[in-house]
Amino acid sequence: MLAGSLLAAGALIASPTSANAAVACEVTYAKTWDGGGGFGANVTIKNLGDALSNWTLTFAFPNSQRVTSGWTAEWSQSGANVTARSMSYNGSQAKGASWTIGFNGSYSGSNNNPTSFAINGVTCNGQPGPNPTPTVTPTPSVTPTVTPTPSVTPTVTPTPTVTPTGPPPAHVDNPYAGATGYVNPDWSAKAAAEPGGSAVAQNSTGVWIDRIAAINGTSTARGVRAHLDEAVKQDAANGSTPLTIQFVVYNLPNRDCSALASNGELKISENGLARYKTEYIDPIAAILGDAKYRALRIVTVVEIDSLPNLVTNTNLAACAEAKSSGAYVEGVQYALNKLHAIGNVYTYVDAGHHGWLGWDSNFGPSAQLFASTVRGTTAGFASVDGFITNTANYSALIEPHFTINSTVNGTSVRQSKWVDWNYYVDEQSYAQAFRQRLVSEGFNSNIGMLIDTSRNGWGGSARPAGPSTDTSSVDAFVNKSRVDRRIHAGNWCNQSGAGLGERPKASPAAGIDAYVWIKPPGESDGASKEIPNDEGKGFDRMCDPTYGGNERNGNNPTGALPDAPIAGQWFSAQFRELLANAYPAVR
Ligand code: BGC
C-alpha cells in the first residue's frame, strides 16, 4: 500500500545561472485506504531546490483513477493527468521543507500508483538542484511522514502557545477515527453540577454557533476562538492523539421555518442572506482557518433542518420564502464553499431523521435536493464529508424488537399507526440507506454519516425488554414492543421519558463515521410557554405539554416536559431525566 520515493529517469534541472529558481523535489505517494472502487492517498512533497513561492504538482494516473475530492491544494484532472496547485497558505515552501497534500479518488479495475511527478514542470528525481547547500541531504528513498491508515496521526504536535509549523495533518476520511473529542468546559460544568452528572460530563458535545454574537462569545457562552484555544490545550494534553471539535453552523435567514422555538435573528426579507454571508460565515471561516488551529480536526454540522424543510414544509410561509428566494440553498452553498476551503475542517450536512424523511415521497426528493445544492458549490461533491441525522431529535437508534420487515399475523408493521408506512423503524437503518441513496445521486462513495445519539436512549423502566406477546393487532404489537416511547414520531420538543443514548463513538457501524452528541443533553429544545428573549426564539406549542398537536404530529399531544426555558438554556429537570433513563445505562 505504500509507495517509496519515485526516482524518475531523465530529470531536467533548471539552469543554475537563470533567474529562475532551481527546482528539485522528491515525492512520496501513499494510499491511505483502498476498497470498493474508492481510495485515498497522501502525497508528500519535499522541496530539495530553492525556496518556492507557489508550486504546481503534476502526475498521471496509470489506470482509470479519478480524483473525486482533494485537500490542501486545488486539485483538477484532465484525462489521466492530475494537477494540484498550492493554496495561499502553503504556496511558499523553504528549501528542505516537506508538506503533505491528499485526495480521495475512484477507480475500477487496477489501482496502481503513479510513477512520475513534477513540480512546476520539473520532474522530481530526488536530487538537489544546482548549487545545493550542504544543509539539504536528499535521501534516495524517502520515509513517508504519514502513516497510511484511514486515521492519520498528525505529524505536528502543537503546543498551546506556538503556531504549528511543518505540514498540516492530512484531511482524513473519518475525522473521528483514532481521535478524542473536545469537552466543552461550559457544558461539562453544568452537567457535573447535576446529581450523578459527572459520570457523563467528560463526553464531547457540539458547540452551537446559533447567532452572530456567539462567534465572539456572549455573557453566557464563550466564543469560537475561546473554544478553539481550549481545544488546542486539550489536544496538547493528550499526547499524539488528534482531537475533534464539533461546531454547529445554525443561523440561516428564516431559520427553523416550520417551527418557532429556534427561530433566529436573520430574516430573508431583511437582507438576511447577505448578513449571513458577511457577518456570520465569513468571520467563522476566518477563525477556523487560523493556522494555530490547523492540527485540530474541526467538524462542522451545517444548518440543521434547513434543506429538509424545503422538501416537506413549503406549505408554511417562512419555508416557502426560504425556497422561492433560494436563500437556504445559497446559504448552505456559501457555507460549504468557505468551510471546505480549510483543510482541517470537515463538513456534515443535516439530513433530518427517519421520522421526517423516511417516506419515499421525501427520501428521494431530499437526496436530490442535497445533490443539486452541493453540485453547485465550487468543489462540487468534494465539499461534503458526510451527513448527520437525528440532530437534537429523539428517534431510537435501533428498535431491537422488530424491523421494517416484521409482520403481525401477516400484516406489515408499516401499517401500524406508529410506523405509518414509513420505510424505516429506526435511525441507524435510515442513515445507512440514506447514505447509499446519496452516493447513487453522485456523492462520493466515502461519505460517512453521523447520528446524534445524545437523547435517543429510551432506557429506564418503560423500555420493553423483548418483543410483545400481544399480537391482537399490529398496533398493539408495535406500541408494546417499541423502545421509542414517544406519543408520535413527529414529536420533537423536550420529550418526556427520553434518556441519554449511545455515548459518542467512532466508526460504530457500516457507513457511520460516529455516534455524536451534537445537542448538548440538558439544553432545552424550546420554552413551554411564551418567554420574551433577545435571541429571536419564538414560542412553539409543540413544546407545550397541554397542546393537542398539529398536522405534523398527527394532532397528538406533544409529550413535552413542562416548565422548559427557551431553546438552548439549561433545563435541569430534563437533564436529570435523561441521565436516569440513559440507554446504555450510566454507571
Ligand atoms: C437552539 C440553540 C441552542 C441549541 C443547542 C437549539 O435548539 O435554538 O440556541 O444553542 O439548540 O442547545
XYZ file of C-alpha atoms and ligand atoms in Angstrom:
599
model
C 0.000 0.000 0.000
C 2.958 2.228 0.498
C 4.915 3.680 -2.345
C 8.525 4.557 -1.835
C 10.088 7.567 -3.388
C 9.766 7.986 -7.085
C 13.009 8.318 -8.901
C 12.294 9.231 -12.461
C 14.975 8.995 -15.094
C 15.934 11.898 -17.276
C 15.133 14.619 -14.816
C 15.524 18.134 -16.017
C 17.042 20.650 -13.691
C 16.600 24.325 -14.357
C 19.719 26.219 -15.330
C 21.707 27.400 -12.322
C 22.507 30.703 -13.931
C 18.999 31.584 -14.975
C 16.902 33.986 -12.964
C 14.503 31.149 -12.371
C 14.738 29.370 -9.084
C 16.210 25.895 -9.339
C 13.505 23.329 -8.770
C 14.268 19.952 -7.290
C 11.925 17.742 -5.406
C 11.097 14.362 -4.081
C 7.574 12.963 -3.891
C 6.110 10.135 -1.853
C 2.725 8.802 -2.850
C 0.976 6.723 -0.188
C -2.509 5.277 -0.317
C -4.368 5.771 2.948
C -7.285 3.464 2.168
C -8.427 1.381 -0.767
C -11.612 -0.562 -1.241
C -14.831 -0.882 -3.161
C -13.711 1.280 -6.066
C -12.678 4.134 -3.827
C -9.353 5.084 -2.326
C -7.463 7.886 -0.667
C -3.843 8.945 -0.960
C -1.457 11.343 0.664
C 1.219 12.924 -1.471
C 4.204 14.232 0.445
C 6.369 16.692 -1.429
C 9.872 17.613 -0.315
C 11.478 20.751 -1.670
C 15.116 19.962 -2.431
C 15.636 23.075 -4.536
C 15.364 26.793 -3.970
C 12.531 28.226 -1.910
C 9.188 28.152 -3.705
C 6.592 30.907 -3.579
C 3.973 28.702 -5.167
C 4.031 25.282 -6.710
C 2.086 23.048 -9.060
C 2.350 19.293 -8.778
C 1.556 17.194 -11.837
C 1.375 13.453 -12.340
C -0.527 10.920 -14.423
C -2.593 8.010 -13.184
C -1.603 4.708 -14.811
C -5.137 3.225 -14.644
C -8.697 4.516 -14.609
C -8.342 6.525 -11.386
C -10.170 9.823 -10.906
C -9.674 12.369 -8.158
C -13.071 12.897 -6.541
C -12.065 15.272 -3.773
C -8.818 16.764 -2.603
C -7.479 18.938 0.161
C -4.696 21.395 0.982
C -4.294 22.023 -2.772
C -6.532 22.936 -5.717
C -6.988 19.598 -7.453
C -8.043 19.116 -11.055
C -7.814 16.346 -13.590
C -7.835 16.163 -17.370
C -7.788 12.670 -18.823
C -5.214 10.792 -16.759
C -3.286 13.968 -15.913
C -3.712 15.354 -12.438
C -2.761 18.859 -11.327
C -2.576 20.067 -7.731
C -1.872 23.762 -7.257
C -0.746 25.326 -3.996
C -3.168 27.204 -1.769
C -2.498 30.696 -0.450
C -1.372 29.280 2.867
C 1.033 26.586 1.648
C 2.470 28.036 -1.560
C 5.664 29.253 -0.023
C 7.959 26.432 0.981
C 11.555 26.831 2.072
C 14.400 24.711 0.821
C 14.245 21.443 2.739
C 10.557 21.793 3.641
C 8.216 18.909 3.127
C 4.435 19.017 3.183
C 1.565 16.678 2.529
C -1.484 17.091 0.357
C -4.131 14.475 -0.199
C -7.140 13.359 -2.111
C -9.824 10.735 -2.384
C -10.431 9.022 -5.685
C -12.385 6.368 -7.506
C -11.311 3.627 -9.912
C -12.402 0.404 -11.480
C -10.012 -2.473 -12.113
C -6.411 -1.749 -11.132
C -5.263 0.975 -8.791
C -1.501 1.219 -9.350
C 0.444 4.160 -8.050
C 1.612 6.872 -10.430
C 5.347 6.653 -11.073
C 6.469 10.125 -12.054
C 5.800 13.502 -10.504
C 6.792 17.035 -11.397
C 6.804 20.338 -9.547
C 6.409 23.439 -11.693
C 7.107 21.268 -14.732
C 10.370 19.842 -13.413
C 10.349 16.104 -12.804
C 11.082 15.176 -9.216
C 14.049 12.824 -9.051
C 15.139 13.240 -5.506
C 18.297 15.115 -6.481
C 19.033 18.579 -5.200
C 19.120 21.356 -7.714
C 22.269 23.179 -8.753
C 24.197 24.917 -6.012
C 22.964 22.522 -3.398
C 23.528 23.755 0.064
C 25.191 21.345 2.438
C 22.243 21.541 4.793
C 19.989 19.610 2.436
C 20.732 15.938 2.334
C 18.454 14.332 -0.167
C 17.802 10.736 0.645
C 17.260 8.415 -2.276
C 14.405 6.696 -0.570
C 12.080 8.820 1.443
C 10.383 7.621 4.544
C 6.801 8.724 4.347
C 5.861 11.146 7.057
C 2.286 9.891 7.103
C 1.084 6.527 8.324
C -1.059 5.060 5.554
C -4.131 4.208 7.525
C -7.543 5.904 7.305
C -6.855 7.516 10.626
C -3.776 9.594 10.185
C -1.695 10.705 13.110
C -0.711 14.312 12.592
C 2.983 14.888 12.145
C 2.720 18.093 14.129
C 2.364 18.164 17.878
C 1.005 21.600 18.622
C 1.589 23.446 21.825
C -0.981 25.893 23.085
C 1.113 28.961 22.599
C 3.016 28.274 19.387
C 1.633 28.269 15.875
C 2.453 24.865 14.442
C 4.959 24.693 11.630
C 5.571 21.978 9.099
C 2.972 20.246 7.015
C -0.592 20.364 8.257
C -2.122 16.987 9.054
C -3.905 15.380 6.143
C -7.659 15.626 5.707
C -8.663 12.132 6.752
C -11.637 10.076 5.661
C -13.233 9.899 9.114
C -12.239 12.715 11.477
C -13.497 10.762 14.491
C -11.376 7.656 13.881
C -8.478 7.479 16.288
C -9.319 10.854 17.803
C -10.582 12.093 21.130
C -13.420 14.577 21.374
C -13.351 18.135 22.664
C -15.019 18.523 26.057
C -16.850 21.850 26.175
C -15.938 23.088 29.667
C -19.113 25.178 29.935
C -21.470 22.304 29.194
C -19.333 19.939 31.234
C -19.587 22.153 34.312
C -23.377 22.312 34.083
C -23.658 18.551 33.629
C -21.254 17.871 36.509
C -23.254 20.168 38.809
C -26.313 17.892 38.468
C -26.571 14.878 40.790
C -24.675 12.000 39.141
C -23.877 14.203 36.149
C -20.119 13.901 36.461
C -20.424 10.366 35.090
C -21.159 11.820 31.646
C -19.635 15.293 31.888
C -16.468 14.293 30.014
C -18.342 13.476 26.811
C -17.791 15.632 23.773
C -20.797 17.752 22.811
C -21.492 20.129 19.935
C -20.733 23.833 20.198
C -23.638 25.696 18.637
C -22.848 28.943 16.828
C -26.502 29.896 16.964
C -26.253 33.667 16.335
C -23.744 36.242 15.208
C -22.978 37.188 18.804
C -21.997 33.584 19.562
C -18.936 33.932 17.308
C -17.207 36.307 19.703
C -19.000 34.985 22.743
C -21.765 36.267 24.967
C -22.138 36.748 28.685
C -23.285 33.142 28.953
C -21.150 31.352 26.368
C -17.535 31.546 25.251
C -16.839 32.380 21.626
C -15.429 30.288 18.803
C -11.785 31.302 19.354
C -12.031 30.626 23.061
C -13.333 27.128 22.337
C -10.578 26.511 19.802
C -7.890 27.771 22.176
C -9.229 25.425 24.820
C -9.309 22.612 22.250
C -5.633 23.224 21.424
C -4.874 22.855 25.144
C -6.867 19.633 25.417
C -5.127 18.348 22.290
C -1.676 19.134 23.682
C -2.534 17.414 26.957
C -3.457 14.323 25.054
C -0.172 13.118 23.557
C -0.197 12.475 19.842
C -3.892 11.543 19.625
C -5.692 14.052 17.403
C -8.646 15.996 18.764
C -12.000 16.547 17.067
C -14.096 19.604 17.915
C -17.662 19.956 16.633
C -19.362 23.229 15.725
C -22.966 23.600 14.639
C -23.412 26.256 11.963
C -27.001 27.354 12.570
C -28.083 30.827 11.585
C -29.659 30.819 8.118
C -32.158 33.585 7.472
C -35.701 32.323 8.215
C -34.123 29.645 10.391
C -36.393 26.900 11.737
C -39.019 27.921 9.179
C -41.511 25.183 10.084
C -41.437 25.835 13.827
C -40.958 28.720 16.221
C -38.808 27.535 19.105
C -35.480 28.072 17.318
C -36.315 30.955 15.036
C -33.209 33.066 14.678
C -32.123 36.665 14.259
C -31.964 36.879 10.440
C -34.891 37.305 8.067
C -34.799 36.847 4.308
C -36.948 39.947 3.863
C -34.456 41.993 5.895
C -31.334 41.299 3.843
C -30.688 38.188 5.943
C -28.808 36.199 3.320
C -26.207 38.918 2.757
C -25.797 39.335 6.505
C -25.477 35.560 6.895
C -22.558 35.588 4.484
C -20.629 38.624 5.676
C -21.474 38.819 9.380
C -21.707 35.121 10.139
C -19.991 32.696 7.739
C -17.047 34.918 6.777
C -15.926 35.596 10.362
C -16.386 31.941 11.312
C -14.273 30.828 8.343
C -11.606 33.386 9.210
C -11.301 31.955 12.719
C -11.423 28.266 11.745
C -8.778 28.917 9.074
C -6.273 30.349 11.564
C -3.063 28.322 11.268
C -2.810 27.900 15.015
C -5.825 25.595 14.885
C -4.708 23.516 11.931
C -3.804 20.402 13.911
C -7.387 20.164 15.197
C -9.992 18.218 13.296
C -12.830 20.713 13.109
C -16.204 19.142 12.332
C -18.970 21.474 11.198
C -22.618 20.432 11.258
C -24.223 22.526 8.577
C -27.639 24.098 9.073
C -29.953 21.739 10.899
C -33.434 21.245 9.418
C -32.826 23.668 6.557
C -32.883 21.710 3.284
C -35.390 19.102 4.580
C -37.844 21.909 5.282
C -37.723 22.832 1.593
C -38.871 19.328 0.737
C -41.730 18.862 3.180
C -42.861 22.169 4.648
C -43.290 24.702 1.866
C -46.970 24.986 2.750
C -45.709 27.236 5.568
C -44.957 30.820 4.544
C -41.459 31.111 6.054
C -40.354 27.870 4.353
C -41.968 28.857 1.052
C -39.968 32.071 1.155
C -36.796 30.147 2.022
C -37.385 28.066 -1.086
C -38.566 30.651 -3.602
C -35.821 33.123 -2.676
C -33.124 30.436 -2.898
C -31.806 31.663 0.450
C -31.399 28.255 2.118
C -29.700 26.681 -0.892
C -27.442 29.673 -1.480
C -26.638 29.999 2.200
C -25.685 26.333 2.515
C -23.572 26.555 -0.641
C -21.819 29.642 0.671
C -21.102 27.962 3.994
C -19.762 24.820 2.295
C -17.522 26.834 -0.020
C -15.932 28.685 2.866
C -15.659 25.703 5.197
C -14.399 23.154 2.680
C -11.595 25.510 1.647
C -9.995 24.970 5.082
C -8.053 21.697 5.001
C -8.744 20.625 8.585
C -12.459 21.460 8.517
C -14.941 18.648 7.898
C -18.491 19.326 6.726
C -21.568 17.282 7.611
C -24.873 18.457 6.161
C -28.106 17.868 8.049
C -30.246 15.018 6.720
C -33.256 15.191 9.049
C -34.252 11.909 10.650
C -36.218 8.801 9.695
C -39.499 10.102 11.136
C -39.242 13.043 8.743
C -37.600 11.925 5.501
C -38.128 8.160 5.756
C -41.127 8.072 3.430
C -40.474 7.595 -0.297
C -42.130 10.889 -1.106
C -39.481 12.690 0.979
C -36.447 10.372 0.784
C -35.611 10.621 -2.918
C -36.506 14.313 -3.319
C -34.330 15.155 -0.289
C -31.350 13.244 -1.674
C -31.843 15.031 -4.996
C -32.060 18.448 -3.382
C -28.897 17.758 -1.376
C -27.135 16.652 -4.569
C -28.203 19.643 -6.640
C -27.265 22.001 -3.816
C -23.811 20.526 -3.297
C -23.158 20.182 -7.022
C -23.499 23.961 -7.114
C -20.571 24.526 -4.742
C -17.115 25.392 -6.061
C -15.669 21.990 -5.214
C -18.882 20.103 -6.009
C -19.397 16.845 -4.161
C -15.918 17.140 -2.666
C -17.142 19.913 -0.380
C -19.086 17.443 1.771
C -17.546 14.854 4.085
C -20.869 13.406 5.112
C -24.311 13.933 6.599
C -25.827 13.909 10.045
C -29.184 12.526 11.103
C -31.301 12.894 14.233
C -29.701 16.164 15.337
C -31.478 17.250 18.521
C -34.129 14.603 17.832
C -35.249 11.564 19.791
C -35.603 8.776 17.201
C -34.374 5.453 18.589
C -31.032 4.380 17.161
C -32.118 0.759 16.794
C -35.524 -0.773 17.502
C -34.347 -4.126 18.843
C -37.669 -5.974 18.856
C -38.867 -5.588 15.268
C -37.605 -4.441 11.886
C -39.316 -2.865 8.903
C -39.821 -6.394 7.554
C -41.639 -7.701 10.634
C -45.268 -8.745 10.282
C -48.041 -9.453 12.785
C -50.487 -12.110 11.594
C -49.425 -11.315 8.056
C -49.772 -7.543 8.466
C -46.642 -5.452 7.994
C -45.527 -3.204 10.834
C -45.513 -0.490 8.185
C -49.302 -0.496 8.544
C -49.195 0.345 12.251
C -50.132 3.879 13.302
C -46.669 4.330 14.792
C -44.685 3.391 11.658
C -47.380 4.829 9.376
C -45.999 3.437 6.101
C -42.509 4.768 6.756
C -39.744 2.609 5.255
C -37.618 2.741 8.411
C -38.328 1.951 12.032
C -35.143 3.405 13.443
C -32.374 5.874 12.834
C -29.424 3.666 12.008
C -31.191 1.749 9.250
C -32.362 5.081 7.834
C -28.904 6.676 7.983
C -27.285 3.719 6.240
C -29.914 3.607 3.487
C -29.825 7.351 3.009
C -26.045 7.242 2.652
C -26.366 4.776 -0.189
C -29.033 6.851 -1.838
C -26.817 9.927 -1.623
C -23.939 8.046 -3.256
C -26.260 6.982 -6.054
C -27.142 10.671 -6.536
C -23.460 11.422 -7.099
C -21.948 11.945 -3.659
C -18.507 10.441 -3.078
C -18.600 6.805 -2.039
C -16.572 7.544 1.089
C -19.066 9.968 2.665
C -19.881 8.979 6.228
C -22.926 9.510 8.394
C -23.134 10.894 11.907
C -26.066 10.100 14.179
C -26.876 12.362 17.109
C -27.390 9.927 19.982
C -27.434 12.494 22.769
C -31.053 11.916 23.726
C -32.359 8.814 21.925
C -31.528 6.198 24.553
C -35.045 5.276 25.764
C -33.933 3.190 28.724
C -35.463 3.109 32.162
C -38.378 1.009 33.384
C -40.652 1.868 30.428
C -38.297 0.188 27.940
C -39.790 -3.082 26.644
C -37.451 -5.979 27.415
C -38.466 -8.001 24.362
C -40.990 -8.236 21.542
C -44.542 -8.069 22.891
C -46.601 -11.226 23.048
C -49.678 -9.138 22.274
C -50.361 -9.882 18.619
C -54.038 -8.946 18.767
C -53.284 -6.177 16.261
C -50.296 -4.725 14.538
C -50.770 -1.517 16.557
C -50.821 -3.398 19.858
C -47.672 -5.298 18.935
C -45.729 -2.250 17.745
C -46.807 0.004 20.604
C -45.855 -2.569 23.221
C -42.586 -3.558 21.512
C -41.070 -0.231 20.507
C -38.383 1.268 22.706
C -39.081 4.785 21.366
C -41.797 5.735 23.877
C -42.908 8.992 22.273
C -46.600 9.575 21.684
C -45.889 10.237 17.999
C -42.676 10.130 15.961
C -43.328 13.731 14.904
C -42.863 14.953 18.490
C -39.551 16.725 18.947
C -39.584 19.094 21.912
C -38.174 18.165 25.369
C -39.579 14.644 25.163
C -40.803 13.144 28.371
C -39.351 9.700 29.144
C -36.244 10.050 26.947
C -32.755 9.021 28.039
C -29.186 9.672 27.009
C -28.286 7.479 24.038
C -25.076 5.789 22.958
C -22.025 7.670 24.172
C -20.004 9.330 21.395
C -18.132 6.651 19.475
C -16.154 6.476 16.214
C -16.961 4.039 13.397
C -19.742 2.182 15.264
C -21.384 0.604 12.186
C -21.017 0.349 8.418
C -21.197 3.749 6.778
C -21.451 5.569 10.114
C -18.476 7.818 10.913
C -19.600 8.275 14.512
C -22.313 8.463 17.101
C -22.106 12.038 18.326
C -23.671 14.237 20.967
C -24.460 17.323 18.959
C -27.415 18.533 21.015
C -25.894 19.023 24.456
C -28.093 16.993 26.824
C -29.774 19.290 29.328
C -30.232 22.186 26.895
C -33.883 22.920 26.184
C -35.487 22.489 22.764
C -37.866 25.361 23.399
C -39.900 27.122 26.039
C -43.131 25.524 27.178
C -44.745 28.953 27.322
C -44.081 32.393 25.881
C -40.826 33.816 27.306
C -39.569 37.170 25.978
C -35.936 36.998 24.822
C -33.454 38.799 22.571
C -32.419 35.726 20.536
C -35.343 35.693 18.126
C -36.668 32.499 19.730
C -40.404 32.073 19.499
C -42.880 30.000 21.451
C -43.745 26.790 19.648
C -46.727 24.990 21.071
C -45.029 21.663 20.312
C -43.079 22.482 23.491
C -46.297 22.978 25.473
C -47.446 19.791 27.255
C -51.066 20.987 27.155
C -51.201 21.389 23.360
C -53.114 18.909 21.184
C -50.672 18.947 18.280
C -50.758 19.835 14.588
C -50.751 18.015 11.263
C -47.042 17.230 11.565
C -47.589 15.082 14.643
C -50.952 13.691 13.629
C -52.708 16.070 16.058
C -51.404 14.177 19.056
C -50.340 15.531 22.444
C -46.779 16.839 22.356
C -45.224 14.739 25.105
C -43.118 17.771 26.082
C -41.862 18.254 29.630
C -43.406 21.207 31.494
C -41.622 24.362 32.678
C -38.938 24.396 29.993
C -36.782 27.503 29.395
C -36.131 28.877 25.885
C -34.179 26.788 23.376
C -30.553 26.358 24.327
C -30.912 27.239 28.002
C -30.145 24.782 30.779
C -33.112 22.621 31.731
C -32.099 20.790 34.863
C -35.207 18.594 35.134
C -34.670 17.320 31.612
C -31.009 16.541 32.222
C -31.880 14.521 35.315
C -34.471 12.509 33.444
C -32.098 11.871 30.527
C -29.499 10.587 32.985
C -31.993 8.324 34.781
C -33.332 6.867 31.511
C -29.977 6.513 29.746
C -29.541 3.545 27.430
C -26.964 2.138 27.653
C -27.377 2.920 31.359
C -24.899 5.245 33.030
C -22.997 3.676 35.892
C -31.262 26.318 19.970
C -29.872 26.882 20.075
C -29.038 26.045 21.005
C -29.071 24.611 20.577
C -28.299 23.699 21.494
C -31.220 24.877 19.595
O -32.480 24.327 19.643
O -32.011 27.041 19.049
O -29.936 28.191 20.556
O -27.708 26.515 21.037
O -30.395 24.148 20.490
O -28.895 23.581 22.724
